[in-house]
mmCIF file of C-alpha atoms and ligand atoms in Angstrom:
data_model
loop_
_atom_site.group_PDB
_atom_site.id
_atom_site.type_symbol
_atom_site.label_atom_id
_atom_site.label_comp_id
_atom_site.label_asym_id
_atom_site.label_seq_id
_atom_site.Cartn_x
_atom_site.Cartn_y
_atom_site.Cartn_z
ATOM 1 C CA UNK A 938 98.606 75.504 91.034
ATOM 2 C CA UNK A 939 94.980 76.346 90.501
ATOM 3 C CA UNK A 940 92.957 76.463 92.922
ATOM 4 C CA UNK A 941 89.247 77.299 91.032
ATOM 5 C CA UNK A 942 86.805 77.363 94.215
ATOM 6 C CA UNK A 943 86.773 79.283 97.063
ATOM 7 C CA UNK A 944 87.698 76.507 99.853
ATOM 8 C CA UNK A 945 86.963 76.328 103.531
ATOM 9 C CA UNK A 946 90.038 77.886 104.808
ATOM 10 C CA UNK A 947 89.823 81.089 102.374
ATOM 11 C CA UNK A 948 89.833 84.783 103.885
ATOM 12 C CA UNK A 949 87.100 86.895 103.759
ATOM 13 C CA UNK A 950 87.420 89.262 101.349
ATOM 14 C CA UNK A 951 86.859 92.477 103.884
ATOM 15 C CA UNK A 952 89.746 90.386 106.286
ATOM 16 C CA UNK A 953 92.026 90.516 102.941
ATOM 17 C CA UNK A 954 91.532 93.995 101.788
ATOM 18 C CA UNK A 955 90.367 96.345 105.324
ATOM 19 C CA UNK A 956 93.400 96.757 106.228
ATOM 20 C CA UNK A 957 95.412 98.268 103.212
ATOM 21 C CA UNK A 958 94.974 101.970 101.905
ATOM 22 C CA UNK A 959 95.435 102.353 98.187
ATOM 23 C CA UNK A 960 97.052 105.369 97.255
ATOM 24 C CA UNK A 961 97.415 106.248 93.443
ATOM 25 C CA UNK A 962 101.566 105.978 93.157
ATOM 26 C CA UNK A 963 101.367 109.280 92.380
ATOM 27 C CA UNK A 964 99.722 110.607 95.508
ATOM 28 C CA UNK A 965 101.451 108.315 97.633
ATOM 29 C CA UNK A 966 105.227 110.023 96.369
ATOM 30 C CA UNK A 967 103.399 113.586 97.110
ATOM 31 C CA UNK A 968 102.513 112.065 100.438
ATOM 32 C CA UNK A 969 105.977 110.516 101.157
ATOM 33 C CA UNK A 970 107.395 113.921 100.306
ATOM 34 C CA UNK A 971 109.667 112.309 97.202
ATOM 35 C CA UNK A 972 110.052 115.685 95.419
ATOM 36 C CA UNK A 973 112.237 117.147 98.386
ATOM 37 C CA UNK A 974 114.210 114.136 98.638
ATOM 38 C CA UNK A 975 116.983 115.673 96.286
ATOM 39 C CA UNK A 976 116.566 112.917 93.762
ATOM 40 C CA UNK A 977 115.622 115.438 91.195
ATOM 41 C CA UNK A 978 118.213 114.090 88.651
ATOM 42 C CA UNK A 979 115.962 111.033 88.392
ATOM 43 C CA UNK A 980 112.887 112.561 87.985
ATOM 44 C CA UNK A 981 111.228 114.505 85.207
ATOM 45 C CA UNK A 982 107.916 116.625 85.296
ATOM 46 C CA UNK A 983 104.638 115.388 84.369
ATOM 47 C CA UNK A 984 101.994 117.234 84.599
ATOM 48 C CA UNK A 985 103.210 119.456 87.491
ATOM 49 C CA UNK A 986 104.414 116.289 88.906
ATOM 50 C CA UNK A 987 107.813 114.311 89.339
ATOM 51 C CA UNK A 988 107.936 110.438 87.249
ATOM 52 C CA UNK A 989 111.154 108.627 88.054
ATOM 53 C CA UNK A 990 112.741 107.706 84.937
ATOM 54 C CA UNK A 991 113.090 103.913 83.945
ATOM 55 C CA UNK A 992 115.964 101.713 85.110
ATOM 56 C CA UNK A 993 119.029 102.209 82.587
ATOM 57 C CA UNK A 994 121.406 100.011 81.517
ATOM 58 C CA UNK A 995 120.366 98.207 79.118
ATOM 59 C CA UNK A 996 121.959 95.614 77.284
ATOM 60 C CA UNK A 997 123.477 94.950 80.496
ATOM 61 C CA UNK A 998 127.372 93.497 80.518
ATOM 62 C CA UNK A 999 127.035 89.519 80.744
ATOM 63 C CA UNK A 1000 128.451 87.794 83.435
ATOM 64 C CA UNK A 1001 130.010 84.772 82.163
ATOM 65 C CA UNK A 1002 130.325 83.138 85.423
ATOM 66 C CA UNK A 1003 127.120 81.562 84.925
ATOM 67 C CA UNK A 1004 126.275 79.154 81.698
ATOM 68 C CA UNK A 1005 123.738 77.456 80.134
ATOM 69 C CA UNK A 1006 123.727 73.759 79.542
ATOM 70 C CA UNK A 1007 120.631 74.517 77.209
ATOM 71 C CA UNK A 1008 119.734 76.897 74.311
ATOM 72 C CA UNK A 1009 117.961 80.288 75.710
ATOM 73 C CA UNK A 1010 114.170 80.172 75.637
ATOM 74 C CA UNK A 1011 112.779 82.406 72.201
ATOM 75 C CA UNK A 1012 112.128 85.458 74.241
ATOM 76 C CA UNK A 1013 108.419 84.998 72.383
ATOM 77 C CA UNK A 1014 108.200 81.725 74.872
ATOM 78 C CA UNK A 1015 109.433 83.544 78.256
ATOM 79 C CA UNK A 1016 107.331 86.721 77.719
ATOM 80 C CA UNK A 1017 103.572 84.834 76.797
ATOM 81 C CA UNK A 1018 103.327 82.339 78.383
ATOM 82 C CA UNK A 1019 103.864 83.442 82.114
ATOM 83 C CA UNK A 1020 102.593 83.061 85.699
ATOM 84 C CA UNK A 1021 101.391 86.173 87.061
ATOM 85 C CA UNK A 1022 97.813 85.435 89.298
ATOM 86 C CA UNK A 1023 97.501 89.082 90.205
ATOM 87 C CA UNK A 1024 96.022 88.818 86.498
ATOM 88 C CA UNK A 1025 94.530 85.817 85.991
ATOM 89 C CA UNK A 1026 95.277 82.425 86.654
ATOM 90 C CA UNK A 1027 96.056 81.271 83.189
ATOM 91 C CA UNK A 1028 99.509 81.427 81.285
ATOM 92 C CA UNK A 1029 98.333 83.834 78.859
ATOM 93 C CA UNK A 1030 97.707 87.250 81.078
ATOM 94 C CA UNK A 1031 100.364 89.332 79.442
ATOM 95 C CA UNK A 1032 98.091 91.738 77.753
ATOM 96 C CA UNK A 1033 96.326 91.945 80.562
ATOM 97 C CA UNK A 1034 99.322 92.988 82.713
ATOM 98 C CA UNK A 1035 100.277 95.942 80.719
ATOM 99 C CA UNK A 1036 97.659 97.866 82.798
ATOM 100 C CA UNK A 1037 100.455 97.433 85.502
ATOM 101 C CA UNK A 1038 102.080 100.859 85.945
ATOM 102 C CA UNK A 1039 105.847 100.288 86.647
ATOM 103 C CA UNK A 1040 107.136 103.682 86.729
ATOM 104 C CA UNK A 1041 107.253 105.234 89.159
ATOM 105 C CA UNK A 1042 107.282 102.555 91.305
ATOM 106 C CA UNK A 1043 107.984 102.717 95.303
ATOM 107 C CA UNK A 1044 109.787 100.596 96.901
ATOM 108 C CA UNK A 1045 109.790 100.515 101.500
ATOM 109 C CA UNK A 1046 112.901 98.582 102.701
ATOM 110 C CA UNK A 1047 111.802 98.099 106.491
ATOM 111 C CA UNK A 1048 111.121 95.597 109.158
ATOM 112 C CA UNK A 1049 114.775 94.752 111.366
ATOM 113 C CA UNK A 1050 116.830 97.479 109.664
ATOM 114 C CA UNK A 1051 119.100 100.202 110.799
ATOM 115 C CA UNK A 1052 116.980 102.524 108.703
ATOM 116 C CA UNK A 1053 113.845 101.738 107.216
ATOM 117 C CA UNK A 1054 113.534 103.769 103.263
ATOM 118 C CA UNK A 1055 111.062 104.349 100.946
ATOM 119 C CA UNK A 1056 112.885 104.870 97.442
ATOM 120 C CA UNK A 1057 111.719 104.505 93.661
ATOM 121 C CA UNK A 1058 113.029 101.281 92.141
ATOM 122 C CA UNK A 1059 115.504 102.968 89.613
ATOM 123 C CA UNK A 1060 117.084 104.839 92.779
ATOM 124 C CA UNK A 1061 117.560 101.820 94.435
ATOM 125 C CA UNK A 1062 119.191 100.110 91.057
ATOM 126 C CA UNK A 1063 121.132 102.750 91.103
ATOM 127 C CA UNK A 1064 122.413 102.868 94.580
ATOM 128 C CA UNK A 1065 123.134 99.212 94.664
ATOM 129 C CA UNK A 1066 124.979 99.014 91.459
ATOM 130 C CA UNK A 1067 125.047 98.976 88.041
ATOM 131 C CA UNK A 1068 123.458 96.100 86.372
ATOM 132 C CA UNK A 1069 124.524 92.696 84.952
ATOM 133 C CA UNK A 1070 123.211 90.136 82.986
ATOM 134 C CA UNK A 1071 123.318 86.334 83.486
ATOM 135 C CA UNK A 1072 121.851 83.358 81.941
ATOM 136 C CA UNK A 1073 119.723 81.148 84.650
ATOM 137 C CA UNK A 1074 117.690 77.920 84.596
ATOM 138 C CA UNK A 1075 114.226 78.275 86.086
ATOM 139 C CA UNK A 1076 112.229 75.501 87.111
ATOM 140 C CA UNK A 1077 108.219 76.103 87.785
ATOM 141 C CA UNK A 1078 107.006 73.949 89.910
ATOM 142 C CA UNK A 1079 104.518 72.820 87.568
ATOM 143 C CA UNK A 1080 107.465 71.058 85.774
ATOM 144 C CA UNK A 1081 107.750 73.371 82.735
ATOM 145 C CA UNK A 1082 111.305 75.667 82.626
ATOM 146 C CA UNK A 1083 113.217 78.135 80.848
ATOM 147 C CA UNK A 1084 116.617 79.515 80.505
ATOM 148 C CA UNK A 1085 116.835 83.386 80.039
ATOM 149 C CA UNK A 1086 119.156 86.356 80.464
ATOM 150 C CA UNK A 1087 117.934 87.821 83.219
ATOM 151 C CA UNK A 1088 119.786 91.796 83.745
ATOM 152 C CA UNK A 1089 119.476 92.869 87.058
ATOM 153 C CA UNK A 1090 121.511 93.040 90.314
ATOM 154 C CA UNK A 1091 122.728 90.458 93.157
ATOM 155 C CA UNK A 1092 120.294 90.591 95.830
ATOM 156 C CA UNK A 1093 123.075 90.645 97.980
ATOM 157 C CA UNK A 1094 123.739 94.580 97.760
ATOM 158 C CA UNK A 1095 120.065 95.432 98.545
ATOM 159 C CA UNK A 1096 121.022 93.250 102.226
ATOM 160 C CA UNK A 1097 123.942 95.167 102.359
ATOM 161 C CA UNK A 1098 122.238 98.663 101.532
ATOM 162 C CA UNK A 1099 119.406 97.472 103.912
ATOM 163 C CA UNK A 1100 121.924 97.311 106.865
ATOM 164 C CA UNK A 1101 119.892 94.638 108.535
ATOM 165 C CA UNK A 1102 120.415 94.374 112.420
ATOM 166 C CA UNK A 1103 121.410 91.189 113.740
ATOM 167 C CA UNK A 1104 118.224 89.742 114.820
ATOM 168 C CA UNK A 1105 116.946 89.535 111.331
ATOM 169 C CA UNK A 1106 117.287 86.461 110.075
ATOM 170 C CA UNK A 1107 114.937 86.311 106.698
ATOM 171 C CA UNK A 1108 113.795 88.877 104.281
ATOM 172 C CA UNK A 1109 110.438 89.041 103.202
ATOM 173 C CA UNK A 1110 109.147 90.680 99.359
ATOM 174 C CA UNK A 1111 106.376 91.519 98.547
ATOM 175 C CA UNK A 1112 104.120 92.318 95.598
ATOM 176 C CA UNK A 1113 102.270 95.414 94.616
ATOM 177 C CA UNK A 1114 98.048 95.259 95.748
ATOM 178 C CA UNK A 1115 95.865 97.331 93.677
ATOM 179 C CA UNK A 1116 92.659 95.122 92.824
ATOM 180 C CA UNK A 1117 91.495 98.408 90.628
ATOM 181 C CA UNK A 1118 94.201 97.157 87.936
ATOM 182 C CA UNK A 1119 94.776 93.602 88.893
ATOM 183 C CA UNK A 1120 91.456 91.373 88.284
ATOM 184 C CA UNK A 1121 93.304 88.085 89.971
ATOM 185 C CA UNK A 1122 93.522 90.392 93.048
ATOM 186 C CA UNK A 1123 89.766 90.422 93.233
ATOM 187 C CA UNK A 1124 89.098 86.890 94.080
ATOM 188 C CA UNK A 1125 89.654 87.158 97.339
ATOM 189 C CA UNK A 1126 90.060 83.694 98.590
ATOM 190 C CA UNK A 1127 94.082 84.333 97.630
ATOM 191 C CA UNK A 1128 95.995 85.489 100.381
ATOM 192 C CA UNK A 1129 96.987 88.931 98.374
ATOM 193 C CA UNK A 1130 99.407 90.330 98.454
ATOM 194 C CA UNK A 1131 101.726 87.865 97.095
ATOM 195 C CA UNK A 1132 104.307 87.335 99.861
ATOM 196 C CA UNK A 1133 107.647 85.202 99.250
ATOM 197 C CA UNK A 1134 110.772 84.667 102.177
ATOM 198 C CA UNK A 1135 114.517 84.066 101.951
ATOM 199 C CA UNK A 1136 116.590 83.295 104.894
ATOM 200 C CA UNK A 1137 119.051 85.768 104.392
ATOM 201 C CA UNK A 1138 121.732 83.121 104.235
ATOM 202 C CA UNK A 1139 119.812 82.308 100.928
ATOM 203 C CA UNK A 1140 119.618 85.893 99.928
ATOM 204 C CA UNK A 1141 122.949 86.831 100.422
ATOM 205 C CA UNK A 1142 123.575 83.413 98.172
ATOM 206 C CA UNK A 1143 125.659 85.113 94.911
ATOM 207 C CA UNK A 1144 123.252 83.204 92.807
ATOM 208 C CA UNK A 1145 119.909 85.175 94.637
ATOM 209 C CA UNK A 1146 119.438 87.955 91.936
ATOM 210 C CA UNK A 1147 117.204 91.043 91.913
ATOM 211 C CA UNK A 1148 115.805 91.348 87.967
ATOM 212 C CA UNK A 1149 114.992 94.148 86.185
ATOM 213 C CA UNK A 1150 115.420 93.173 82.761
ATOM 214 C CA UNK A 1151 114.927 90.426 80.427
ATOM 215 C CA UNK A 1152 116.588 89.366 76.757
ATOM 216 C CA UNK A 1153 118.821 92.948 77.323
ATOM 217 C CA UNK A 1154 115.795 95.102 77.494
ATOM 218 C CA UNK A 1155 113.771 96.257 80.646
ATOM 219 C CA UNK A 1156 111.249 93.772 81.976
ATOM 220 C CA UNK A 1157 108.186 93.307 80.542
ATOM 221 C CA UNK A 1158 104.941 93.843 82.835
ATOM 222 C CA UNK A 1159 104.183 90.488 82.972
ATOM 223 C CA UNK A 1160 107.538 89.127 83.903
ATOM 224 C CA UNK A 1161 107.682 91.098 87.085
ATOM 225 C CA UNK A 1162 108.662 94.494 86.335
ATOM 226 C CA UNK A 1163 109.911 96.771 87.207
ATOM 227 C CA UNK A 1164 111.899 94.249 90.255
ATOM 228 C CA UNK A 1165 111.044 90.612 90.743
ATOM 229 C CA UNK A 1166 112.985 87.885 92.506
ATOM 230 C CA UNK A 1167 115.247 85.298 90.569
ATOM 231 C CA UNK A 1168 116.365 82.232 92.745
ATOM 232 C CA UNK A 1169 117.292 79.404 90.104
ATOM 233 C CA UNK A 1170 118.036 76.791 92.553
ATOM 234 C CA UNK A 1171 114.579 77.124 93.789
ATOM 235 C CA UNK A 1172 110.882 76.291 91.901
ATOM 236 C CA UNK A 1173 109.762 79.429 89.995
ATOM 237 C CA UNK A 1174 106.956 80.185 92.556
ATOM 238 C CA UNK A 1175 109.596 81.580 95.015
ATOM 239 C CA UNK A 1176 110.694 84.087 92.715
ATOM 240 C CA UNK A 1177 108.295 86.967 93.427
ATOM 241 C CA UNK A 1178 107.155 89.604 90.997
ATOM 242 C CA UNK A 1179 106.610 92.899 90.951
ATOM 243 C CA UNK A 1180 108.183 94.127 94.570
ATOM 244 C CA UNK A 1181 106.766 96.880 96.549
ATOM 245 C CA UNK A 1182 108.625 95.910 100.083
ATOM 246 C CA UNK A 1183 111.783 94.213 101.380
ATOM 247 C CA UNK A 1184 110.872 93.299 104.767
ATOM 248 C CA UNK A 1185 113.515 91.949 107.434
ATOM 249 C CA UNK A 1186 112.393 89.425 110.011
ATOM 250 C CA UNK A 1187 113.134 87.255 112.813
ATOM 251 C CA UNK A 1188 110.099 84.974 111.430
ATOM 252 C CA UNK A 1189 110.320 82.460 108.659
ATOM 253 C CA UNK A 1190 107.754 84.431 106.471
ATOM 254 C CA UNK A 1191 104.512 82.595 105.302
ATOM 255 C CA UNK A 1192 104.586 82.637 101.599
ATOM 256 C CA UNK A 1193 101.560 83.078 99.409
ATOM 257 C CA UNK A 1194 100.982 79.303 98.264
ATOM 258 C CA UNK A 1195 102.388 78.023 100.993
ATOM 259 C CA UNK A 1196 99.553 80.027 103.224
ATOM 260 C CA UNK A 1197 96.943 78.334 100.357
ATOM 261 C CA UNK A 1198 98.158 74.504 100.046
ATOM 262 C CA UNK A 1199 101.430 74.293 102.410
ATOM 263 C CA UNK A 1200 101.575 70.652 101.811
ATOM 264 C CA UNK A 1201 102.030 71.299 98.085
ATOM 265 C CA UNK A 1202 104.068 74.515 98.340
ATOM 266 C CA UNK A 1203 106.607 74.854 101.124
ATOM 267 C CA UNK A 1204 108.915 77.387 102.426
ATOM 268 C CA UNK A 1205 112.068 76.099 101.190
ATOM 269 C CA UNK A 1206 111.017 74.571 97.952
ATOM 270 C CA UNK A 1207 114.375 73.518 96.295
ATOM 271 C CA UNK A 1208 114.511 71.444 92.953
ATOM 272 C CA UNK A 1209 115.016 68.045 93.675
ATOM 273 C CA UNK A 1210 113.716 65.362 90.753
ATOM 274 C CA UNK A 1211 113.659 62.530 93.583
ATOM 275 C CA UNK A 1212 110.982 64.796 95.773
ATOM 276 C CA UNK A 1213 107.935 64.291 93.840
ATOM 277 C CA UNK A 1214 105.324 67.376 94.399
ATOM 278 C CA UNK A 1215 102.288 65.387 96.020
ATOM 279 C CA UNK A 1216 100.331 65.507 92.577
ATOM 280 C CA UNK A 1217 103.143 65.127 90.523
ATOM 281 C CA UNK A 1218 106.491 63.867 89.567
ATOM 282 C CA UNK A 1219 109.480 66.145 89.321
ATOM 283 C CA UNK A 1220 111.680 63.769 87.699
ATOM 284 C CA UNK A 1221 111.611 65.750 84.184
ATOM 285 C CA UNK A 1222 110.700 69.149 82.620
ATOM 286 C CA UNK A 1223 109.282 70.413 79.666
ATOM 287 C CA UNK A 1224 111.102 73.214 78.008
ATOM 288 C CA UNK A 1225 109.443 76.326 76.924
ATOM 289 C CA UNK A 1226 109.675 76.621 73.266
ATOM 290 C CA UNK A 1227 111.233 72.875 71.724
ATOM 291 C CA UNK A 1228 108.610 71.688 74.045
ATOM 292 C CA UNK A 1229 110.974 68.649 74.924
ATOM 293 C CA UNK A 1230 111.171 66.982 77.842
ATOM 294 C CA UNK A 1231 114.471 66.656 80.205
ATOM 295 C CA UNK A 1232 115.786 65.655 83.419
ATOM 296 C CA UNK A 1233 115.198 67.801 86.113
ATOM 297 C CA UNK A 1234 118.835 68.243 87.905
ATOM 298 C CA UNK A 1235 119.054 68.672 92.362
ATOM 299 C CA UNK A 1236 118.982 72.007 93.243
ATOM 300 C CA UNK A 1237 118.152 72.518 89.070
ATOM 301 C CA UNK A 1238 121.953 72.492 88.547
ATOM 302 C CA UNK A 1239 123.192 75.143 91.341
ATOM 303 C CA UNK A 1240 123.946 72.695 94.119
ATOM 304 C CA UNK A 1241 127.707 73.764 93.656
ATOM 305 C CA UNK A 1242 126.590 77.213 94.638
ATOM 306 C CA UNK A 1243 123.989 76.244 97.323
ATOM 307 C CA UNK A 1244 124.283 72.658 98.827
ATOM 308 C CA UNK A 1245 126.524 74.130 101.399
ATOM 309 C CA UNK A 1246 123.182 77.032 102.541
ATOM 310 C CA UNK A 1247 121.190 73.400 103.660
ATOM 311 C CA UNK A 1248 124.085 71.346 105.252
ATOM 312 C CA UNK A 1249 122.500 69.179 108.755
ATOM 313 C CA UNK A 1250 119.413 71.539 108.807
ATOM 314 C CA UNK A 1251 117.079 68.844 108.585
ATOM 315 C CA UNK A 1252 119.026 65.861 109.669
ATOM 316 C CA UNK A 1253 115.862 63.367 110.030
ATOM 317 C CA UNK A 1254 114.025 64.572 107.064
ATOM 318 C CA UNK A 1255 116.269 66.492 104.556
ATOM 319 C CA UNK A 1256 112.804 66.064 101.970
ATOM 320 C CA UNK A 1257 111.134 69.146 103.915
ATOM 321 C CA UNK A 1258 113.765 71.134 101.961
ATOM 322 C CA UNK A 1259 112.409 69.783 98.844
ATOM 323 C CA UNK A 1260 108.795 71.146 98.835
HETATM 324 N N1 MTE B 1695 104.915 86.548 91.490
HETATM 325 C C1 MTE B 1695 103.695 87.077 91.634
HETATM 326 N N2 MTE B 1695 103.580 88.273 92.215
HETATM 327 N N3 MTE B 1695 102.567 86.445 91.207
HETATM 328 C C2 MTE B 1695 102.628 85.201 90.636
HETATM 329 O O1 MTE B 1695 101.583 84.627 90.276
HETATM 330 N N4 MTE B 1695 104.067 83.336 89.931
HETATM 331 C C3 MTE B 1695 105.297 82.628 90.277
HETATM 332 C C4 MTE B 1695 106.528 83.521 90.130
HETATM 333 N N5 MTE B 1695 106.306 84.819 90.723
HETATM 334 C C5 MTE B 1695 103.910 84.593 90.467
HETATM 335 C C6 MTE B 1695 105.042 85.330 90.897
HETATM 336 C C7 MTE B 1695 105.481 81.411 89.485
HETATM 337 S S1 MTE B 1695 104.467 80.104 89.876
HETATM 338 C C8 MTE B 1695 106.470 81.290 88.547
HETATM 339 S S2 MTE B 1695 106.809 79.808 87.820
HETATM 340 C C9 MTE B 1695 107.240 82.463 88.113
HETATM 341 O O2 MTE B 1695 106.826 83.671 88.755
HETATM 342 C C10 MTE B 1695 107.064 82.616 86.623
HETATM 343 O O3 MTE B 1695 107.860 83.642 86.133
HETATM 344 P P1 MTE B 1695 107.708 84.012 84.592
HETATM 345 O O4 MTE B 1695 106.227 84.191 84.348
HETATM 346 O O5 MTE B 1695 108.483 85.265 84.395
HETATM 347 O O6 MTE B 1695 108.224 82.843 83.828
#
């Protein structure tokens, strides 16, 4: 997915940056007034100020509902060699990413709601339930996967918590800016922030999970902490790290490589092994850690769960749901 040069089509970087103010998290909860919020249970003082404690719950019950038809990644695998361009465009960035500062971490639920919020990720956890784990597939486009136990909640809750109103029809996420601790976000013919969409037929899917954990323990920086985006069903790109805002919409959001290279890297962007990526096949995938190679599966294995989400959309060309 690299793309080394700054191309024709790239923002400037004053057109990619102008517009956002970047408040130290700390300021910005003094400025949102989060100390008189009556969440003081979940906070403790530092330094005269309030830090939100860190997501609890960990080793999270397993759901058994979802198996593996695979042996789990070494969690060694999963957390070094990882895609995470706010810090570099290569696999190995997690050292890099522990500059990341995950708690406290904001998070604004707004957009087509009933009530737009601003809330610290462990007080949303905590309002929208108590965490689970589950063992998933995930297929990177770049035809390498992993299976992991992911701990974290259904996506679901945060739609219902969100109270969307009926126009909405897809929910955008978004990932944290802050070029000061992020080098990637520097190079500024990305499209930064990282954007991914759902419809919110797909994120009210049971199999569309909100992660906040990995291997029973809280998420490492560099997997997305302290809230990222699991979709199995769908290529790994989709799966957004790192969440600042939940944003409800009655437009398809314009993801972050799809707004680079939408040819390559499409809205809907579900596994199929008989859609070949345009540089690529997708017939196979190379598994983190044995390093071998095996059949990529439609829909990577969830179709049971999912098929039904795509049914007649695209009656004269069903491969736009493939890319
Ligand atoms: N989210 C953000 N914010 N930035 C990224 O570069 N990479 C995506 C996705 N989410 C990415 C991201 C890609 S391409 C993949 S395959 C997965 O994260 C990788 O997740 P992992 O590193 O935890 O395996």
């Amino acid at each position: 997915m690299l793309i080394k040069k700054r191309p024709s089509w790239a923002m400037a970087e004053a057109d990619a940056t102008s517009e956002h103010i970047y408040l130290n998290r700390r300021e910005w909860l003094r400025a949102a007034g989060f100390t008189g919020l009556g969440l003081t249970t979940a906070l403790t003082g530092v330094g005269g100020f309030a830090a939100a404690a860190a997501i609890q719950g960990y080793p999270a019950p397993r759901n058994m509902a979802y198996r593996l038809d695979r042996d789990i990644t070494p969690e060694d695998d999963a957390t070094t060699y990882t895609n995470f361009y706010e810090f570099g465009s290569s696999k190995n960035i997690w050292k890099r990413a522990q500059k990341l500062v995950t708690d406290p971490w904001m998070v604004t639920i707004d957009g087509l709601v009933e009530t737009e919020m601003q809330l610290d990720a462990e007080v949303l956890i905590a309002k929208v339930g108590g965490l689970e784990e589950r063992l998933y597939r995930h297929r990177c486009v770049e035809a390498w996967a992993m299976a992991v136990p992911w701990s974290g909640v259904p996506l679901a809750n945060l739609v219902k918590l969100a109270n969307p109103k009926p126009e909405a029809k897809y929910l955008q996420m978004e990932t944290f800016l802050d070029p000061s601790i992020a080098p990637g976000q520097k190079q500024s013919w990305y499209p930064w922030p990282y954007v991914e969409g759902l419809t919110l037929a797909e994120a009210t899917n049971e199999l569309a999970f909100l992660a906040t954990g990995i291997y029973g323990k809280p998420m490492p920086a560099q997997n997305g902490a302290p809230i990222r985006l699991v979709t199995p069903w769908k290529y790994g790109f989709k799966s957004v790290k790192s969440i600042t805002r939940f944003t409800f919409t009655d437009k398809q959001p314009v993801s972050f490589w799809e707004q680079l290279n939408g040819n390559e890297y499409g809205f809907w962007a579900n596994v199929n092994p008989d859609v070949p990526h345009p540089r690529w096949s997708q017939k196979t995938e190379r598994l983190l850690g044995s390093g071998k190679n095996v059949r990529t599966q439609l829909y990577n294995g969830y179709g049971q769960q999912v098929a039904g989400l795509y049914d007649g959309m695209f009656p004269n060309d069903d491969r736009k749901l493939f890319h």
